[in-house]
mmCIF file of C-alpha atoms and ligand atoms in Angstrom:
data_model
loop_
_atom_site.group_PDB
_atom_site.id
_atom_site.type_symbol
_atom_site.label_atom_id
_atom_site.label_comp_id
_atom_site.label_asym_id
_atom_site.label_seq_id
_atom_site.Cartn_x
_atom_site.Cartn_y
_atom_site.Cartn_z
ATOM 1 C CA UNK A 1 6.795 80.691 54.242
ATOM 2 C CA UNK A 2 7.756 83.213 51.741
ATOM 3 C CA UNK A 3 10.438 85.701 52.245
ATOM 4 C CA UNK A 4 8.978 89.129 52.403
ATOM 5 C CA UNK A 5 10.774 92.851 52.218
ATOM 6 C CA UNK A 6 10.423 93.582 56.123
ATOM 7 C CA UNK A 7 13.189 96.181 57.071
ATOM 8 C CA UNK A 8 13.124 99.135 54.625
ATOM 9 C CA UNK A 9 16.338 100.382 53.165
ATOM 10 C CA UNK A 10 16.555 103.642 54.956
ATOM 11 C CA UNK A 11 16.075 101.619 58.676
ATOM 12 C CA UNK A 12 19.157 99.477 57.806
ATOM 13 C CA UNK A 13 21.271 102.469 56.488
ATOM 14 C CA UNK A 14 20.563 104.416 59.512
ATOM 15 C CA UNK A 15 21.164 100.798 61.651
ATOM 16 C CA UNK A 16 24.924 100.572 60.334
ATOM 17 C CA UNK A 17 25.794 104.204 60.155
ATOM 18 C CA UNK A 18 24.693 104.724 63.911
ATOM 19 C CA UNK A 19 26.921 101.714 64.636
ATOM 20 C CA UNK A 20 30.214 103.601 62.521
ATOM 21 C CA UNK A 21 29.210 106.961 64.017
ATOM 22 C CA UNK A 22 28.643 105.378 67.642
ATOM 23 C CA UNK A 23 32.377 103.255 67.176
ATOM 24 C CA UNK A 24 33.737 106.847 65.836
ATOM 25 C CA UNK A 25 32.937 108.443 68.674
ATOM 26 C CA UNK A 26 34.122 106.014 71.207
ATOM 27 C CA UNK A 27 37.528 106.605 69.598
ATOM 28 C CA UNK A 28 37.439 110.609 68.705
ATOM 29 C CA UNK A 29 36.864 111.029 72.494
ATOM 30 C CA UNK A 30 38.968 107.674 74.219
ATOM 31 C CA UNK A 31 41.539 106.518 72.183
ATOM 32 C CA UNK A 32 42.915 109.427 69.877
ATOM 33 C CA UNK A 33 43.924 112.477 70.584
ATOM 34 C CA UNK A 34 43.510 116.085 68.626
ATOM 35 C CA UNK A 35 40.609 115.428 66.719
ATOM 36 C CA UNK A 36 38.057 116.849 69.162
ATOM 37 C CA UNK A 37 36.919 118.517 65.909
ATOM 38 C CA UNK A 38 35.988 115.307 64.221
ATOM 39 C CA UNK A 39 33.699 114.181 67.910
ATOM 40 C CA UNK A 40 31.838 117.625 67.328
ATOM 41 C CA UNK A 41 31.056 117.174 63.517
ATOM 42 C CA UNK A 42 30.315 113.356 64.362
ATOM 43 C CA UNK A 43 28.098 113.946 66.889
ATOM 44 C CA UNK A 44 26.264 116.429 64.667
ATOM 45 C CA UNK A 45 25.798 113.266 62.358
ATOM 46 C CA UNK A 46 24.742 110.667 65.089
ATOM 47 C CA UNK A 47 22.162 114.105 66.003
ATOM 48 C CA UNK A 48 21.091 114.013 62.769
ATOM 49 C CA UNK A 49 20.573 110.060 62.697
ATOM 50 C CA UNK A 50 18.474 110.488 65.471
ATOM 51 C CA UNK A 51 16.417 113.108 64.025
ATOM 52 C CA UNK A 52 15.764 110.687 61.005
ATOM 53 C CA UNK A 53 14.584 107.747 62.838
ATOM 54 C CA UNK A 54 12.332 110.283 64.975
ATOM 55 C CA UNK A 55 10.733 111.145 61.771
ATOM 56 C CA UNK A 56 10.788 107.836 60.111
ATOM 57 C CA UNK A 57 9.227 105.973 62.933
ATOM 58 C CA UNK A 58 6.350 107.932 62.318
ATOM 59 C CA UNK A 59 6.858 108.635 58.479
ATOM 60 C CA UNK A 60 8.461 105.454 57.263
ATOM 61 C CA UNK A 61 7.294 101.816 56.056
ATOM 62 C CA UNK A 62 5.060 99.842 58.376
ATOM 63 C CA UNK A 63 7.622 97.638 60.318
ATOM 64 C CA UNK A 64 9.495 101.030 61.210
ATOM 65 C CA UNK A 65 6.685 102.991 62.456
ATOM 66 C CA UNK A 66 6.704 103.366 66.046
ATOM 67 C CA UNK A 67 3.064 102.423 66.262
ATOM 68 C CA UNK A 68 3.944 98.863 65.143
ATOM 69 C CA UNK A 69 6.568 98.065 67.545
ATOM 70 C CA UNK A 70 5.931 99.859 70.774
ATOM 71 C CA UNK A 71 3.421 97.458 73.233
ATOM 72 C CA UNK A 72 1.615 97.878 76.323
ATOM 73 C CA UNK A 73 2.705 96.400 79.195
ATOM 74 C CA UNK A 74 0.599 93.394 79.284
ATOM 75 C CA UNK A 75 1.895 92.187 75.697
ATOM 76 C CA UNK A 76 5.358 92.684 76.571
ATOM 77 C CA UNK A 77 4.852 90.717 79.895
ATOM 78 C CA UNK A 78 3.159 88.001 77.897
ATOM 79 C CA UNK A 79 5.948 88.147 75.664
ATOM 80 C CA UNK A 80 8.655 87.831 78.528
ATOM 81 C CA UNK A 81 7.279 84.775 79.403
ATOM 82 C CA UNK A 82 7.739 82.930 76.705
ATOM 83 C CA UNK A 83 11.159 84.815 76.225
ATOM 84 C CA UNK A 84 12.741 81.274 77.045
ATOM 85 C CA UNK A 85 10.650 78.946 75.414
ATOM 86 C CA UNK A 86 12.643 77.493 72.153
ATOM 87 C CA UNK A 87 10.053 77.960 70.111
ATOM 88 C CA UNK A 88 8.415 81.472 71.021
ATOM 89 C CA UNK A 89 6.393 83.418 68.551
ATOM 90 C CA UNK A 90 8.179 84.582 65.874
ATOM 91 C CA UNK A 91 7.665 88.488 65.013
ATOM 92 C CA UNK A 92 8.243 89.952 61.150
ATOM 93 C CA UNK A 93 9.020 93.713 63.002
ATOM 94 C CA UNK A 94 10.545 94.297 66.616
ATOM 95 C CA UNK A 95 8.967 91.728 69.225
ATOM 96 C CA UNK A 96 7.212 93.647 72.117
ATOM 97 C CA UNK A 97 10.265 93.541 74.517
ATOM 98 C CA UNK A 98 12.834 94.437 72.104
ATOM 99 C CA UNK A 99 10.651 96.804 70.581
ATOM 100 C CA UNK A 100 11.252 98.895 74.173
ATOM 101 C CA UNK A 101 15.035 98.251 73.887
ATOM 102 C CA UNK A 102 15.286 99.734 70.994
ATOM 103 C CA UNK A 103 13.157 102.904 72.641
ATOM 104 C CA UNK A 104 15.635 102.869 75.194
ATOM 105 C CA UNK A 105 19.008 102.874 72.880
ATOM 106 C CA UNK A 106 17.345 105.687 70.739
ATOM 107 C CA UNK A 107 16.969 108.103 73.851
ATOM 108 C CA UNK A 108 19.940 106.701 75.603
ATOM 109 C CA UNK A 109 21.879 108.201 72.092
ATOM 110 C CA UNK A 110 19.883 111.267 72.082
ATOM 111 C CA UNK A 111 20.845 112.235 75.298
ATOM 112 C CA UNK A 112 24.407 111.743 74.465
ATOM 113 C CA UNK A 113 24.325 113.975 71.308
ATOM 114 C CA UNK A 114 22.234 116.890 72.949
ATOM 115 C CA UNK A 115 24.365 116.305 76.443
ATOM 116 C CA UNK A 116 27.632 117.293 74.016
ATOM 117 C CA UNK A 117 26.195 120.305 72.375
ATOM 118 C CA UNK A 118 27.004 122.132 76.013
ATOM 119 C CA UNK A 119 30.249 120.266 76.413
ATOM 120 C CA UNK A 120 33.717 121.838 76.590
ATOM 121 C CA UNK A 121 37.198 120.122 75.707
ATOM 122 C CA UNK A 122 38.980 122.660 78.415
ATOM 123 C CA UNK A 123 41.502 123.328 75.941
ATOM 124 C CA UNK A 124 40.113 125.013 72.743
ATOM 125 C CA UNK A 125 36.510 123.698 71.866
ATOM 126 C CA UNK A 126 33.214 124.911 72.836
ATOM 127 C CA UNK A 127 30.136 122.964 71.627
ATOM 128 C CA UNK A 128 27.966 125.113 70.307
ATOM 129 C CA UNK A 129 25.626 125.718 73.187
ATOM 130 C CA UNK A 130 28.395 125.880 75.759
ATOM 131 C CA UNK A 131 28.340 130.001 75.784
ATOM 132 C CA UNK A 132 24.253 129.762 76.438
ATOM 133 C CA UNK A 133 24.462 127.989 79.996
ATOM 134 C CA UNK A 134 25.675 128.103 83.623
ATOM 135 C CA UNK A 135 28.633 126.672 85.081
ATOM 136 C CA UNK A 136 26.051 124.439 86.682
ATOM 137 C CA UNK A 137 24.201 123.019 83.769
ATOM 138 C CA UNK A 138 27.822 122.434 81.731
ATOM 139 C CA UNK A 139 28.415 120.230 84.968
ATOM 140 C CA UNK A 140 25.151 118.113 84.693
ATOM 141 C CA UNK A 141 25.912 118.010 80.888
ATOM 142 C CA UNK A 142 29.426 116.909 81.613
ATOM 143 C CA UNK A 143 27.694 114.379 83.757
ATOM 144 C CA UNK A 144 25.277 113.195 81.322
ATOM 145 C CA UNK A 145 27.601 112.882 78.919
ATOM 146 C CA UNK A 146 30.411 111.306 80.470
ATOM 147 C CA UNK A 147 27.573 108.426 81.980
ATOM 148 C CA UNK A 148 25.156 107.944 79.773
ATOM 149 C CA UNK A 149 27.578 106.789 77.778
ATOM 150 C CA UNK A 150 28.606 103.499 79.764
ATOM 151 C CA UNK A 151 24.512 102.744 79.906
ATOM 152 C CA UNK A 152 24.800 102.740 76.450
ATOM 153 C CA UNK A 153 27.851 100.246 75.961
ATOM 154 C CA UNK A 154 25.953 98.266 78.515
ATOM 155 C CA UNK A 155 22.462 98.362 76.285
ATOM 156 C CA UNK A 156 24.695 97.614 73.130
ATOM 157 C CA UNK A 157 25.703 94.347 74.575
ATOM 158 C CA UNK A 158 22.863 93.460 75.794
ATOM 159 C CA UNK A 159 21.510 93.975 72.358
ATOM 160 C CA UNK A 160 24.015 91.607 71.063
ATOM 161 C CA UNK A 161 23.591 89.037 73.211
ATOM 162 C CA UNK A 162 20.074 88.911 72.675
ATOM 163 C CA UNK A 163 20.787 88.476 68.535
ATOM 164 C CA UNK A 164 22.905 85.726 69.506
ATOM 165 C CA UNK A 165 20.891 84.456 72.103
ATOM 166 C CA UNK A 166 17.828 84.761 69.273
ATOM 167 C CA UNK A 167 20.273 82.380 66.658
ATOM 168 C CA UNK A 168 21.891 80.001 69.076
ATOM 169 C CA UNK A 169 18.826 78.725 71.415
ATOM 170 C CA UNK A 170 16.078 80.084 69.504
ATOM 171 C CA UNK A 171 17.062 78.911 65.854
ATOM 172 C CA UNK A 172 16.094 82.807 65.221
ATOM 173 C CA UNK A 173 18.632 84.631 62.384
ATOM 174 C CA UNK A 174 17.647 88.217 63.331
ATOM 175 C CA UNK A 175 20.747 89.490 62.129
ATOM 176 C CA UNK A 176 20.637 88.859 58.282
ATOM 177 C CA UNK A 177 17.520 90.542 57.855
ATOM 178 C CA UNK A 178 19.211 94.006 59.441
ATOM 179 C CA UNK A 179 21.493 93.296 56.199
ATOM 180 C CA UNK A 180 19.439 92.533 53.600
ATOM 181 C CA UNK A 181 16.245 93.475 54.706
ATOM 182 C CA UNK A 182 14.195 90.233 54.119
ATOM 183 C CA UNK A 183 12.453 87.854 56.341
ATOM 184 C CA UNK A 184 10.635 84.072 56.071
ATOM 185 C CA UNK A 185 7.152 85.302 57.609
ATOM 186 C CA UNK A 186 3.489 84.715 57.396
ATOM 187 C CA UNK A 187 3.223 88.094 57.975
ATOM 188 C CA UNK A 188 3.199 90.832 55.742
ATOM 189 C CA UNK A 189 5.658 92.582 53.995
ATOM 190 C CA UNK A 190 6.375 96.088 53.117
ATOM 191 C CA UNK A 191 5.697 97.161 49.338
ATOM 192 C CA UNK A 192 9.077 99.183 48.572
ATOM 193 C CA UNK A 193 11.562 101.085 50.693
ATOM 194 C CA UNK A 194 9.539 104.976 50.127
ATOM 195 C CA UNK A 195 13.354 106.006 49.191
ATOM 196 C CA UNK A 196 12.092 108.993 47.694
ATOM 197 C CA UNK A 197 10.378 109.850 51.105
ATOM 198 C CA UNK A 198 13.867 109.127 52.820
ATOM 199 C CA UNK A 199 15.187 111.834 51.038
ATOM 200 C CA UNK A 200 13.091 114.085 51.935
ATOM 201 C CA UNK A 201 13.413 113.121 55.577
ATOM 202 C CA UNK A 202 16.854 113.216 55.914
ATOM 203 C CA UNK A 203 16.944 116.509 54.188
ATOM 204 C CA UNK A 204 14.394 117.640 56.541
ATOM 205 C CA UNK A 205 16.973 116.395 59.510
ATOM 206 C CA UNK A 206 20.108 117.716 57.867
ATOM 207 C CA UNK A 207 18.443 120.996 57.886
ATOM 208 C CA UNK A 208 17.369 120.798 61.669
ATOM 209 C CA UNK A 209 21.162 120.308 62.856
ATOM 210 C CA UNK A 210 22.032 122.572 60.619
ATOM 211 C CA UNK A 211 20.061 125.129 62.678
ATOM 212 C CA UNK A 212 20.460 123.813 66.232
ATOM 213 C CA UNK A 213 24.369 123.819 65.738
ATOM 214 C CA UNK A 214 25.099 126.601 63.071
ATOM 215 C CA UNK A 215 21.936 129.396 63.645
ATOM 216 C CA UNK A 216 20.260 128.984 66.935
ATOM 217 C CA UNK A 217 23.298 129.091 69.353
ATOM 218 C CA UNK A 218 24.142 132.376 70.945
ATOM 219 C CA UNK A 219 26.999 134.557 69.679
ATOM 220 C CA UNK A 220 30.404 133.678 71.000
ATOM 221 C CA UNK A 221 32.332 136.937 72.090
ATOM 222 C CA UNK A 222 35.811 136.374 71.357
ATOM 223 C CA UNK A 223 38.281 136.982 73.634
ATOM 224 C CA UNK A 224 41.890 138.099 72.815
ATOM 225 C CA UNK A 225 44.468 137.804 75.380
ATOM 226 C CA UNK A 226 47.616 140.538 74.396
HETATM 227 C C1 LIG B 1 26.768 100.131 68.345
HETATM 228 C C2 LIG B 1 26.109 99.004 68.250
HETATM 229 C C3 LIG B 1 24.624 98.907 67.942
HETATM 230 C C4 LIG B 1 23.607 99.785 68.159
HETATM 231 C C5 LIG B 1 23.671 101.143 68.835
HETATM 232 C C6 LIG B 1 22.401 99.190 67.637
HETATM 233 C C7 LIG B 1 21.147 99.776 67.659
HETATM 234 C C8 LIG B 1 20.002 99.257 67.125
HETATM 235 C C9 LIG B 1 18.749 99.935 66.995
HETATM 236 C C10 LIG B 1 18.485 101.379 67.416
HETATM 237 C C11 LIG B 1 17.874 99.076 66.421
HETATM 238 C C12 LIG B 1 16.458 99.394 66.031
HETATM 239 C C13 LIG B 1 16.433 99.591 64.538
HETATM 240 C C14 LIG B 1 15.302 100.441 64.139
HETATM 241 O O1 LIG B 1 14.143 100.015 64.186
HETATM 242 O O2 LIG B 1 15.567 101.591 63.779
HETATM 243 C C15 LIG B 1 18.552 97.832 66.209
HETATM 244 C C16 LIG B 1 17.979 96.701 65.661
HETATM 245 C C17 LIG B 1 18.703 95.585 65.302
HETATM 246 N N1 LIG B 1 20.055 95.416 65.425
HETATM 247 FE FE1 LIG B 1 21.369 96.660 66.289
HETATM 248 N N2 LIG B 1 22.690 97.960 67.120
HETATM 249 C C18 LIG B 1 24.052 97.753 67.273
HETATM 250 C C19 LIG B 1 24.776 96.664 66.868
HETATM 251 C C20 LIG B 1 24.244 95.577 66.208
HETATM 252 C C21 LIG B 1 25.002 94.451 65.721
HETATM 253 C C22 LIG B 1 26.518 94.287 65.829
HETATM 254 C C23 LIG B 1 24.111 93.589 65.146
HETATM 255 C C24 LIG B 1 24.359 92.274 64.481
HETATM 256 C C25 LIG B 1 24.876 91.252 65.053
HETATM 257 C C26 LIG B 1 22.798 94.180 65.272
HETATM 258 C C27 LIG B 1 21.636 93.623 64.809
HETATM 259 C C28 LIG B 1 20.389 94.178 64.907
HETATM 260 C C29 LIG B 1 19.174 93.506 64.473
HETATM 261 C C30 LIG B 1 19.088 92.122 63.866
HETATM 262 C C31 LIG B 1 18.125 94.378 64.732
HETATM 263 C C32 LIG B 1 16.651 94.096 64.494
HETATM 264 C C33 LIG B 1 16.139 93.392 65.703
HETATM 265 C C34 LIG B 1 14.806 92.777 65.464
HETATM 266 O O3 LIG B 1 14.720 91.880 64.636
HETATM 267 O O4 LIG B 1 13.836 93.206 66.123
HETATM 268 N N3 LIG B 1 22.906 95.395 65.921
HETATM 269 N N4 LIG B 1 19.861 97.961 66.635
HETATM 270 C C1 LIG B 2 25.876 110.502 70.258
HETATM 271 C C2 LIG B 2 26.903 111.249 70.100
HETATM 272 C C3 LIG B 2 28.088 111.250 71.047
HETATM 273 C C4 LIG B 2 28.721 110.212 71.697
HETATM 274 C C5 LIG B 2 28.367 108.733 71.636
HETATM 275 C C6 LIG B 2 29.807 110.770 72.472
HETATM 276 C C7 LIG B 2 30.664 110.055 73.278
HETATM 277 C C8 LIG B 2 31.626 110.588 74.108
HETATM 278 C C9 LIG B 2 32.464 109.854 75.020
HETATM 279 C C10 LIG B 2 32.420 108.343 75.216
HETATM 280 C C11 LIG B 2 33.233 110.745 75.660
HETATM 281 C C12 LIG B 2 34.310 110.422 76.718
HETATM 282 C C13 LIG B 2 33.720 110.624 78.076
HETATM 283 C C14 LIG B 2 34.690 110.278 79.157
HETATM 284 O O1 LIG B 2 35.835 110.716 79.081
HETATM 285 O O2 LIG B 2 34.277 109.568 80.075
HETATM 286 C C15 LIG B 2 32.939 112.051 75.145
HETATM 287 C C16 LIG B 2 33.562 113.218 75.543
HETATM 288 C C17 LIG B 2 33.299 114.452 75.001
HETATM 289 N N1 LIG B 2 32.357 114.752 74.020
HETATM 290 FE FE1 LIG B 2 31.097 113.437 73.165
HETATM 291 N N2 LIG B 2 29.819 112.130 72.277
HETATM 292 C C18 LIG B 2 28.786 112.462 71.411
HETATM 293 C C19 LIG B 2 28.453 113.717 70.945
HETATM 294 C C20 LIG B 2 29.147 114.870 71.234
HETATM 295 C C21 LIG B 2 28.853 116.177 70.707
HETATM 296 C C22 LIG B 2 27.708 116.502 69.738
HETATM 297 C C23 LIG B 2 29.779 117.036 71.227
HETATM 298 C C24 LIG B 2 29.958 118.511 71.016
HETATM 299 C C25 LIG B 2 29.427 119.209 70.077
HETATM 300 C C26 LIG B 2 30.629 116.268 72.118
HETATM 301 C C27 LIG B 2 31.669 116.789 72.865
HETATM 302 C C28 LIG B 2 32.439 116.103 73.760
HETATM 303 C C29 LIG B 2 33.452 116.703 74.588
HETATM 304 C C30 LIG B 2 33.852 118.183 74.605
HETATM 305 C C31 LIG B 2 33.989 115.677 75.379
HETATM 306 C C32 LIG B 2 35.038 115.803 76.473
HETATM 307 C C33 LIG B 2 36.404 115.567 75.930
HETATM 308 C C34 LIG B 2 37.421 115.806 77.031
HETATM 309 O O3 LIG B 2 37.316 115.126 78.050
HETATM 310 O O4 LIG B 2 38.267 116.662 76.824
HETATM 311 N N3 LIG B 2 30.220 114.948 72.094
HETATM 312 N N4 LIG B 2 31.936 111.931 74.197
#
């Protein structure tokens, strides 16, 4: 089997820098404290992430596109059978169960950055959306946010265990090919990364938080206290 280009560039970038900006804001918001300020303007990076791989799963290279890895319900059944079997199909892309896990982290992360938009730190910071809401929809943001967050952790490991599960029983090395991008596969692989395209896309993104933080939230009246 030949080894064959299988995860673009721009998939592993945003891969690693979701795992920084997901371990940054674990400790912005649990383990330090005064820098509030950097959770805000890492969350606004984690949004934009998100944005990106929204785009790029229907923009990017083949193995990223959503239309590759999401499966009905009758392959990923077939799939889950044979999820203990040593020697189970081997897929270039996402297999059709993790394929869905990966669904799930991406939304489970998407509610966490839009759930903090309408947060408040009690003390002196307002995401930006905070002034456009109710009392009552801060609280089920509050909620969200303060939740989701433990699904997530409990996702992530799950994630991890299955990569190790995949290289210990299997004899799969997932891992390496989130690294450098390559895979032993009769399949095929992708022609080039499309960096230009990347660009472009997370230009595109930049410019979308850009709006939903800086230009679309209401005006904050400020109030002065004499
Ligand atoms: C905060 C922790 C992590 C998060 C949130 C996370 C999230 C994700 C996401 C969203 C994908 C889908 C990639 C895409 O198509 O865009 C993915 C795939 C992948 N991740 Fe992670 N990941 C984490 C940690 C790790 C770690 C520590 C490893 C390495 C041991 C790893 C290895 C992989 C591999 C190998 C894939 C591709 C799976 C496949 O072959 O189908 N991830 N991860
Ligand atoms: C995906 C991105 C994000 C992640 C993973 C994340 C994670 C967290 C976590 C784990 C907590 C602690 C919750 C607890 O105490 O149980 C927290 C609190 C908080 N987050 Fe986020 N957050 C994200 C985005 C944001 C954004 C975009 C904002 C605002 C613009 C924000 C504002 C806050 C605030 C105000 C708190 C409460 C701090 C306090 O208790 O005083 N977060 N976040």
């Amino acid at each position: 089997m030949e080894k064959k280009l299988i995860w673009d560039i721009p998939t592993r970038l945003f891969h690693w820098l979701l795992v920084f900006s997901l371990a940054g804001q674990y400790v912005t918001a649990e383990l330090m404290d005064n820098v509030m300020q950097w959770h805000f303007y890492l969350g606004y990076f984690t949004l934009g992430l998100i944005i990106f791989r929204l785009i790029w799963g229907i923009a990017g290279s083949d193995y990223a596109k959503f239309s590759q890895f999401i499966y009905g319900p009758r392959a990923v059944l077939r799939y889950a059978g044979t999820l203990f079997k040593r020697a189970s199909e081997a897929h270039a892309g996402h297999n059709p169960l993790g394929g869905w896990v990966v669904i799930i982290m991406l939304s489970l992360v998407a509610v966490q950055a839009v759930s903090g938009l309408f947060m408040t730190d009690d003390i002196f910071l307002d995401g930006p959306w905070r002034a456009a809401v109710e009392d009552s929809t801060l609280k089920t943001m509050s909620y969200l946010h303060n939740n989701v967050f433990n699904i997530l952790l409990v996702v992530i490991a799950l994630h991890i265990a299955a990569i190790g599960f995949y290289a210990v029983y299997k004899k799969q090395k997932l891992a390496p090919a989130m690294v450098h991008g390559k895979k032993s596969t009769n399949e095929a692989g992708i022609p080039s990364s499309r960096l230009l395209a990347a660009v472009v896309v997370a230009l595109i993104s930049a410019g979308i938080v850009y709006y939903v933080v800086e230009i679309a939230p209401p005006e904050v009246e400020e109030e002065y206290y004499y």
